[in-house]
mmCIF file of C-alpha atoms in Angstrom:
data_model
loop_
_atom_site.group_PDB
_atom_site.id
_atom_site.type_symbol
_atom_site.label_atom_id
_atom_site.label_comp_id
_atom_site.label_asym_id
_atom_site.label_seq_id
_atom_site.Cartn_x
_atom_site.Cartn_y
_atom_site.Cartn_z
ATOM 1 C CA MET A 1148 -27.125 -46.799 95.460
ATOM 2 C CA ASN A 1149 -24.610 -49.776 93.414
ATOM 3 C CA SER A 1150 -25.235 -52.562 91.929
ATOM 4 C CA LYS A 1151 -23.541 -55.144 93.336
ATOM 5 C CA TYR A 1152 -23.692 -56.728 89.704
ATOM 6 C CA ASN A 1153 -21.353 -55.661 86.777
ATOM 7 C CA ILE A 1154 -21.460 -56.706 82.592
ATOM 8 C CA SER A 1155 -19.062 -58.324 82.261
ATOM 9 C CA SER A 1156 -19.490 -58.248 78.077
ATOM 10 C CA TYR A 1157 -22.043 -57.296 75.514
ATOM 11 C CA ILE A 1158 -23.185 -57.574 72.131
ATOM 12 C CA HIS A 1159 -24.321 -55.030 69.139
ATOM 13 C CA ILE A 1160 -26.012 -56.387 66.122
ATOM 14 C CA LYS A 1161 -27.485 -53.317 63.738
ATOM 15 C CA ASN A 1162 -26.535 -50.999 60.577
ATOM 16 C CA ASN A 1163 -25.472 -54.174 59.083
ATOM 17 C CA GLN A 1164 -22.456 -54.393 61.677
ATOM 18 C CA VAL A 1165 -21.854 -57.199 64.581
ATOM 19 C CA SER A 1166 -19.558 -55.338 67.398
ATOM 20 C CA LEU A 1167 -18.523 -57.594 70.350
ATOM 21 C CA ASN A 1168 -17.621 -55.308 73.434
ATOM 22 C CA GLY A 1169 -17.562 -52.010 71.246
ATOM 23 C CA SER A 1170 -15.130 -53.737 68.473
ATOM 24 C CA VAL A 1171 -16.245 -53.992 65.456
ATOM 25 C CA ILE A 1172 -16.191 -58.105 64.462
ATOM 26 C CA PHE A 1173 -17.782 -58.415 61.560
ATOM 27 C CA ILE A 1174 -19.438 -55.793 58.510
ATOM 28 C CA GLU A 1175 -21.429 -57.258 55.642
ATOM 29 C CA GLU A 1176 -22.507 -53.303 54.033
ATOM 30 C CA HIS A 1177 -25.511 -53.519 51.500
ATOM 31 C CA SER A 1178 -27.157 -56.527 52.238
ATOM 32 C CA ILE A 1179 -30.134 -57.166 52.822
ATOM 33 C CA PHE A 1180 -31.035 -58.784 56.584
ATOM 34 C CA THR A 1181 -31.263 -62.415 55.537
ATOM 35 C CA ASN A 1182 -28.232 -62.148 53.413
ATOM 36 C CA PHE A 1183 -26.052 -60.004 56.745
ATOM 37 C CA ILE A 1184 -27.093 -62.264 59.170
ATOM 38 C CA LYS A 1185 -26.410 -65.414 57.510
ATOM 39 C CA ALA A 1186 -23.147 -63.755 56.646
ATOM 40 C CA ALA A 1187 -22.503 -63.397 59.954
ATOM 41 C CA TYR A 1188 -23.621 -66.686 60.935
ATOM 42 C CA LYS A 1189 -20.735 -68.424 58.694
ATOM 43 C CA ALA A 1190 -18.660 -65.883 59.285
ATOM 44 C CA GLN A 1191 -18.440 -67.180 63.587
ATOM 45 C CA ASN A 1192 -18.074 -71.177 61.567
ATOM 46 C CA THR A 1193 -20.822 -71.958 64.271
ATOM 47 C CA LYS A 1194 -21.813 -75.407 62.836
ATOM 48 C CA TYR A 1195 -25.456 -75.748 63.702
ATOM 49 C CA PRO A 1196 -27.621 -76.448 60.997
ATOM 50 C CA LYS A 1197 -30.754 -75.978 62.940
ATOM 51 C CA PHE A 1198 -29.918 -71.505 62.441
ATOM 52 C CA PHE A 1199 -30.999 -71.964 58.268
ATOM 53 C CA LYS A 1200 -34.961 -73.272 60.184
ATOM 54 C CA MET A 1201 -34.681 -70.549 62.632
ATOM 55 C CA ASP A 1202 -37.255 -67.315 61.849
ATOM 56 C CA ASN A 1203 -35.361 -63.844 61.592
ATOM 57 C CA LEU A 1204 -35.613 -62.618 65.270
ATOM 58 C CA SER A 1205 -34.939 -66.110 66.524
ATOM 59 C CA LYS A 1206 -31.829 -65.847 64.184
ATOM 60 C CA LEU A 1207 -30.725 -62.292 65.195
ATOM 61 C CA ALA A 1208 -31.268 -63.373 68.345
ATOM 62 C CA PHE A 1209 -29.914 -66.702 68.217
ATOM 63 C CA LEU A 1210 -26.265 -65.472 66.351
ATOM 64 C CA ALA A 1211 -26.534 -61.983 69.152
ATOM 65 C CA ALA A 1212 -26.390 -64.314 72.812
ATOM 66 C CA ASP A 1213 -23.882 -67.260 70.555
ATOM 67 C CA ILE A 1214 -21.110 -64.745 69.828
ATOM 68 C CA LEU A 1215 -21.526 -63.409 73.249
ATOM 69 C CA LEU A 1216 -21.564 -66.934 75.089
ATOM 70 C CA LYS A 1217 -18.758 -68.298 72.382
ATOM 71 C CA LYS A 1218 -16.166 -65.770 74.498
ATOM 72 C CA GLN A 1219 -17.936 -66.847 77.980
ATOM 73 C CA ASN A 1220 -15.612 -70.618 77.366
ATOM 74 C CA LEU A 1221 -18.636 -72.353 78.714
ATOM 75 C CA ASN A 1222 -18.977 -76.526 79.267
ATOM 76 C CA VAL A 1223 -22.151 -77.464 77.494
ATOM 77 C CA GLU A 1224 -22.228 -80.124 78.954
ATOM 78 C CA ASN A 1225 -22.874 -78.392 82.433
ATOM 79 C CA ASN A 1226 -25.831 -77.182 83.365
ATOM 80 C CA ASN A 1227 -24.356 -73.194 83.166
ATOM 81 C CA ASN A 1228 -26.297 -71.013 85.649
ATOM 82 C CA ILE A 1229 -27.328 -68.428 82.376
ATOM 83 C CA ALA A 1230 -31.153 -66.719 83.072
ATOM 84 C CA LEU A 1231 -31.508 -65.322 79.721
ATOM 85 C CA VAL A 1232 -33.919 -61.876 79.718
ATOM 86 C CA PHE A 1233 -34.745 -60.482 76.255
ATOM 87 C CA SER A 1234 -37.396 -57.262 75.388
ATOM 88 C CA ASN A 1235 -39.136 -56.154 72.486
ATOM 89 C CA LYS A 1236 -41.151 -53.447 70.580
ATOM 90 C CA ALA A 1237 -43.121 -55.851 67.580
ATOM 91 C CA SER A 1238 -43.200 -59.264 68.994
ATOM 92 C CA SER A 1239 -43.404 -61.324 66.147
ATOM 93 C CA LEU A 1240 -44.430 -59.733 64.583
ATOM 94 C CA ASP A 1241 -42.462 -59.914 61.113
ATOM 95 C CA THR A 1242 -43.585 -63.485 61.054
ATOM 96 C CA ASP A 1243 -46.668 -63.244 62.338
ATOM 97 C CA ILE A 1244 -47.530 -61.554 58.949
ATOM 98 C CA SER A 1245 -45.742 -64.484 57.011
ATOM 99 C CA HIS A 1246 -47.783 -67.365 59.098
ATOM 100 C CA GLN A 1247 -51.259 -64.300 58.210
ATOM 101 C CA LYS A 1248 -50.087 -64.357 54.287
ATOM 102 C CA ALA A 1249 -50.357 -68.668 54.149
ATOM 103 C CA ILE A 1250 -53.725 -68.758 55.534
ATOM 104 C CA GLN A 1251 -54.814 -65.679 54.190
ATOM 105 C CA HIS A 1252 -56.571 -67.112 51.122
ATOM 106 C CA LYS A 1253 -59.188 -69.895 51.299
ATOM 107 C CA ASP A 1254 -58.526 -71.285 47.870
ATOM 108 C CA ASN A 1255 -54.442 -71.398 49.160
ATOM 109 C CA TYR A 1256 -54.910 -72.454 52.201
ATOM 110 C CA PHE A 1257 -51.298 -73.658 53.242
ATOM 111 C CA PRO A 1258 -50.205 -72.587 56.510
ATOM 112 C CA SER A 1259 -45.869 -73.627 57.148
ATOM 113 C CA PRO A 1260 -45.957 -75.556 60.276
ATOM 114 C CA ALA A 1261 -42.173 -74.064 60.361
ATOM 115 C CA VAL A 1262 -43.587 -70.250 59.923
ATOM 116 C CA PHE A 1263 -45.845 -71.252 63.031
ATOM 117 C CA VAL A 1264 -43.932 -72.027 66.022
ATOM 118 C CA TYR A 1265 -41.875 -69.044 65.148
ATOM 119 C CA THR A 1266 -45.163 -66.709 66.336
ATOM 120 C CA LEU A 1267 -44.549 -66.443 69.744
ATOM 121 C CA PRO A 1268 -41.144 -64.248 70.110
ATOM 122 C CA ASN A 1269 -39.790 -66.125 73.246
ATOM 123 C CA ILE A 1270 -39.020 -68.740 70.913
ATOM 124 C CA CYS A 1271 -35.557 -67.600 70.344
ATOM 125 C CA LEU A 1272 -35.562 -67.999 73.869
ATOM 126 C CA GLY A 1273 -36.245 -71.381 73.537
ATOM 127 C CA GLU A 1274 -33.195 -71.927 69.753
ATOM 128 C CA ILE A 1275 -30.347 -70.069 72.391
ATOM 129 C CA SER A 1276 -31.406 -72.647 75.643
ATOM 130 C CA ILE A 1277 -31.320 -75.611 73.375
ATOM 131 C CA LYS A 1278 -27.428 -74.944 72.151
ATOM 132 C CA TYR A 1279 -26.005 -73.988 75.102
ATOM 133 C CA LYS A 1280 -28.205 -76.537 77.315
ATOM 134 C CA LEU A 1281 -29.994 -73.853 80.071
ATOM 135 C CA TYR A 1282 -32.212 -75.528 81.851
ATOM 136 C CA THR A 1283 -33.291 -71.762 83.437
ATOM 137 C CA GLU A 1284 -35.490 -69.049 84.343
ATOM 138 C CA ASN A 1285 -36.078 -67.256 80.575
ATOM 139 C CA SER A 1286 -39.370 -64.642 79.720
ATOM 140 C CA PHE A 1287 -39.151 -62.217 76.897
ATOM 141 C CA PHE A 1288 -41.172 -58.777 77.681
ATOM 142 C CA ILE A 1289 -42.771 -56.226 74.905
ATOM 143 C CA PHE A 1290 -42.457 -52.967 75.460
ATOM 144 C CA GLU A 1291 -42.542 -49.479 73.495
ATOM 145 C CA HIS A 1292 -38.922 -48.728 73.607
ATOM 146 C CA PHE A 1293 -36.178 -50.416 75.216
ATOM 147 C CA ASN A 1294 -36.728 -50.328 78.809
ATOM 148 C CA ALA A 1295 -33.585 -50.338 81.057
ATOM 149 C CA GLU A 1296 -34.910 -49.869 84.086
ATOM 150 C CA HIS A 1297 -36.968 -53.099 83.306
ATOM 151 C CA LEU A 1298 -33.685 -55.239 82.627
ATOM 152 C CA ILE A 1299 -32.142 -53.850 85.486
ATOM 153 C CA ALA A 1300 -35.098 -54.970 88.289
ATOM 154 C CA ASN A 1301 -35.703 -58.428 86.729
ATOM 155 C CA SER A 1302 -31.822 -59.371 86.427
ATOM 156 C CA ASN A 1303 -31.248 -58.056 89.671
ATOM 157 C CA SER A 1304 -34.085 -60.334 91.205
ATOM 158 C CA LEU A 1305 -32.660 -63.282 88.982
ATOM 159 C CA LEU A 1306 -29.595 -62.936 90.600
ATOM 160 C CA ASP A 1307 -30.895 -61.876 94.296
ATOM 161 C CA THR A 1308 -32.662 -65.105 94.925
ATOM 162 C CA ASN A 1309 -29.933 -67.404 93.503
ATOM 163 C CA LYS A 1310 -31.847 -68.245 90.613
ATOM 164 C CA ALA A 1311 -29.008 -67.877 87.952
ATOM 165 C CA GLU A 1312 -25.841 -66.086 88.794
ATOM 166 C CA SER A 1313 -25.396 -64.732 85.706
ATOM 167 C CA VAL A 1314 -28.576 -63.318 83.628
ATOM 168 C CA LEU A 1315 -28.013 -62.751 79.970
ATOM 169 C CA CYS A 1316 -29.908 -60.339 78.682
ATOM 170 C CA GLY A 1317 -31.194 -56.894 76.697
ATOM 171 C CA TRP A 1318 -33.464 -55.764 73.521
ATOM 172 C CA VAL A 1319 -33.930 -58.242 70.223
ATOM 173 C CA GLU A 1320 -36.058 -56.200 67.627
ATOM 174 C CA LEU A 1321 -36.495 -56.971 64.104
ATOM 175 C CA GLU A 1322 -39.683 -56.060 61.580
ATOM 176 C CA GLY A 1323 -38.969 -56.677 57.927
ATOM 177 C CA GLU A 1324 -35.874 -54.280 57.383
ATOM 178 C CA ASN A 1325 -35.217 -52.724 60.841
ATOM 179 C CA TYR A 1326 -33.672 -54.866 63.347
ATOM 180 C CA GLU A 1327 -31.507 -54.684 66.242
ATOM 181 C CA ALA A 1328 -30.001 -57.049 68.897
ATOM 182 C CA PHE A 1329 -28.107 -55.483 71.926
ATOM 183 C CA LEU A 1330 -27.532 -58.381 74.502
ATOM 184 C CA TYR A 1331 -25.027 -57.852 77.708
ATOM 185 C CA LEU A 1332 -24.328 -60.010 80.419
ATOM 186 C CA VAL A 1333 -24.564 -59.588 83.896
ATOM 187 C CA SER A 1334 -23.101 -60.981 87.231
ATOM 188 C CA LYS A 1335 -20.997 -60.369 90.214
ATOM 189 C CA GLU A 1336 -18.105 -60.333 87.526
ATOM 190 C CA GLY A 1337 -16.887 -57.417 84.617
ATOM 191 C CA THR A 1338 -16.201 -54.446 86.305
ATOM 192 C CA LEU A 1339 -18.896 -52.232 85.043
ATOM 193 C CA GLU A 1340 -21.344 -51.579 87.086
ATOM 194 C CA HIS A 1341 -25.210 -52.794 85.925
ATOM 195 C CA ASN A 1342 -26.815 -49.160 86.742
ATOM 196 C CA LYS A 1343 -29.119 -47.681 83.954
ATOM 197 C CA GLN A 1344 -26.580 -45.039 82.869
ATOM 198 C CA ASN A 1345 -24.069 -47.713 81.777
ATOM 199 C CA ILE A 1346 -26.666 -49.841 80.047
ATOM 200 C CA ILE A 1347 -28.788 -46.938 78.404
ATOM 201 C CA THR A 1348 -24.859 -45.896 77.221
ATOM 202 C CA LEU A 1349 -23.881 -49.645 76.144
ATOM 203 C CA TYR A 1350 -27.297 -48.818 74.171
ATOM 204 C CA ASN A 1351 -26.646 -46.061 72.858
ATOM 205 C CA THR A 1352 -23.101 -46.856 71.713
ATOM 206 C CA MET B 1132 -40.007 -90.918 38.090
ATOM 207 C CA GLU B 1133 -36.257 -89.542 37.640
ATOM 208 C CA ALA B 1134 -37.648 -86.435 37.857
ATOM 209 C CA LEU B 1135 -40.299 -86.701 40.207
ATOM 210 C CA LYS B 1136 -37.458 -87.843 42.387
ATOM 211 C CA GLN B 1137 -34.841 -84.911 41.202
ATOM 212 C CA GLU B 1138 -37.961 -82.393 42.652
ATOM 213 C CA LEU B 1139 -38.858 -83.736 45.731
ATOM 214 C CA LYS B 1140 -34.901 -83.335 46.601
ATOM 215 C CA GLU B 1141 -34.954 -79.881 45.021
ATOM 216 C CA ASN B 1142 -38.316 -79.378 47.425
ATOM 217 C CA ILE B 1143 -37.122 -80.930 50.543
ATOM 218 C CA ILE B 1144 -33.630 -78.691 50.637
ATOM 219 C CA GLU B 1145 -35.672 -75.759 49.928
ATOM 220 C CA GLN B 1146 -38.851 -75.273 52.134
ATOM 221 C CA LEU B 1147 -37.160 -77.373 55.220
ATOM 222 C CA ASN B 1148 -34.197 -75.246 54.753
ATOM 223 C CA LEU B 1149 -30.847 -77.588 54.220
ATOM 224 C CA GLU B 1150 -28.570 -75.073 53.582
ATOM 225 C CA ASP B 1151 -25.574 -76.751 53.713
ATOM 226 C CA MET B 1152 -26.833 -79.626 51.609
ATOM 227 C CA THR B 1153 -27.818 -80.095 47.663
ATOM 228 C CA VAL B 1154 -29.080 -82.842 45.365
ATOM 229 C CA GLU B 1155 -25.605 -84.645 44.082
ATOM 230 C CA ASP B 1156 -26.158 -85.742 48.923
ATOM 231 C CA ILE B 1157 -29.485 -87.900 49.062
ATOM 232 C CA ALA B 1158 -29.260 -90.346 47.640
ATOM 233 C CA ASP B 1159 -32.502 -92.615 47.120
ATOM 234 C CA ASP B 1160 -32.529 -94.869 49.479
ATOM 235 C CA ASP B 1161 -31.210 -92.925 52.554
ATOM 236 C CA MET B 1162 -33.189 -92.498 55.371
ATOM 237 C CA LEU B 1163 -34.878 -88.995 55.897
ATOM 238 C CA PHE B 1164 -35.002 -89.299 59.266
ATOM 239 C CA GLY B 1165 -33.306 -90.977 61.852
ATOM 240 C CA ASP B 1166 -29.499 -91.468 61.106
ATOM 241 C CA GLY B 1167 -29.805 -90.260 57.217
ATOM 242 C CA LEU B 1168 -30.904 -86.233 56.986
ATOM 243 C CA ALA B 1169 -31.832 -86.487 60.457
ATOM 244 C CA LEU B 1170 -35.524 -84.469 60.047
ATOM 245 C CA ASP B 1171 -37.423 -83.657 62.425
ATOM 246 C CA SER B 1172 -41.645 -83.619 63.475
ATOM 247 C CA ILE B 1173 -41.317 -80.173 62.033
ATOM 248 C CA ASP B 1174 -39.726 -81.599 58.790
ATOM 249 C CA ALA B 1175 -42.814 -83.923 58.369
ATOM 250 C CA LEU B 1176 -45.682 -82.102 59.284
ATOM 251 C CA GLU B 1177 -43.859 -79.944 56.596
ATOM 252 C CA LEU B 1178 -43.741 -82.592 54.082
ATOM 253 C CA ILE B 1179 -47.005 -83.722 54.554
ATOM 254 C CA VAL B 1180 -47.995 -79.911 53.611
ATOM 255 C CA MET B 1181 -46.151 -80.033 50.557
ATOM 256 C CA LEU B 1182 -47.780 -83.606 49.626
ATOM 257 C CA ASP B 1183 -50.969 -81.880 49.849
ATOM 258 C CA LYS B 1184 -50.016 -78.217 48.401
ATOM 259 C CA ASN B 1185 -47.567 -79.929 45.193
ATOM 260 C CA TYR B 1186 -49.138 -83.067 44.419
ATOM 261 C CA GLY B 1187 -53.196 -82.407 46.097
ATOM 262 C CA ILE B 1188 -52.543 -85.873 48.190
ATOM 263 C CA LYS B 1189 -53.799 -85.375 51.911
ATOM 264 C CA LEU B 1190 -52.731 -87.494 54.211
ATOM 265 C CA THR B 1191 -55.332 -88.257 57.304
ATOM 266 C CA ASP B 1192 -53.601 -91.019 59.325
ATOM 267 C CA PRO B 1193 -50.043 -89.048 60.023
ATOM 268 C CA LYS B 1194 -49.356 -92.986 60.701
ATOM 269 C CA GLU B 1195 -49.104 -93.342 57.016
ATOM 270 C CA GLY B 1196 -46.491 -90.977 56.922
ATOM 271 C CA ARG B 1197 -43.748 -92.621 58.749
ATOM 272 C CA ALA B 1198 -44.289 -95.131 55.679
ATOM 273 C CA ILE B 1199 -44.014 -92.681 52.987
ATOM 274 C CA PHE B 1200 -41.616 -90.529 54.438
ATOM 275 C CA GLU B 1201 -39.481 -93.494 54.657
ATOM 276 C CA SER B 1202 -37.286 -91.781 51.569
ATOM 277 C CA ILE B 1203 -37.518 -90.453 48.152
ATOM 278 C CA ASN B 1204 -37.891 -94.046 46.791
ATOM 279 C CA THR B 1205 -41.175 -94.438 49.244
ATOM 280 C CA MET B 1206 -42.430 -90.758 48.552
ATOM 281 C CA ALA B 1207 -41.930 -90.878 44.521
ATOM 282 C CA ALA B 1208 -43.880 -94.211 44.885
ATOM 283 C CA TYR B 1209 -46.551 -92.950 46.881
ATOM 284 C CA ILE B 1210 -46.803 -89.744 45.151
ATOM 285 C CA THR B 1211 -46.890 -91.369 41.763
ATOM 286 C CA GLU B 1212 -49.915 -93.625 42.861
ATOM 287 C CA HIS B 1213 -52.055 -91.319 44.643
ATOM 288 C CA ARG B 1214 -51.176 -87.978 43.247
ATOM 289 C CA SER B 1215 -53.899 -85.462 42.168
ATOM 290 C CA LYS B 1216 -52.488 -82.535 40.419
#
């Protein structure tokens, strides 16, 4: 069955590089994640100091979404009807471990509120929603592997029921130095049909 | 007292991830919240943890924080009077 929805734009952040719609827009080789994501953020010239307060998963998700949404020329003062459907495997484990270390010993028990607030994966959706003033549906799913079928079912449902005019969806995985973001925007716009084969092809690009 | 103020500025920048700020950007009487450094509620909680961890001061009444965290001057004065480490 042909889909009535299309993929209008997509982004990858992995292996120390950022690519938008298949074109590499930033590379920082031989760099650990924290240095890479900071350099990638600064290269975008986004003035948003809260970025530096985010945990690593939120930095990854926020930057991927920000680069992609910036190209949509949105007016952030309008209510942009863009839903968010994200997924990954490690949930917020990277930050959960940081929090656990802070509460490991009774005689050195100083949990950080700024770390604790990121011990849920869907916090990154909130960060994106705050920046772009999205008052839309959002959800974060945990899967063993990238799940194109679920992304299709969920985003098409949101579009079919007029819960959103477009959906930003994909996979944002981070555990230590292993990270990967793949997000795409689906709506009636665009030319690439929103189907499993196309999503998997883009994901593996 | 001046050394403590310097230390507080360094710790605040590091602990609160004020990436684009330097010690020179923070005046002793700058408001830490509101129009000054524009710290938020999570930052306030981090400051409470910092007082406990670095200076052995436990704030039991959150309302106390409003006056203590008004500026570097007020923080330094409170720490000097109440620190246990």
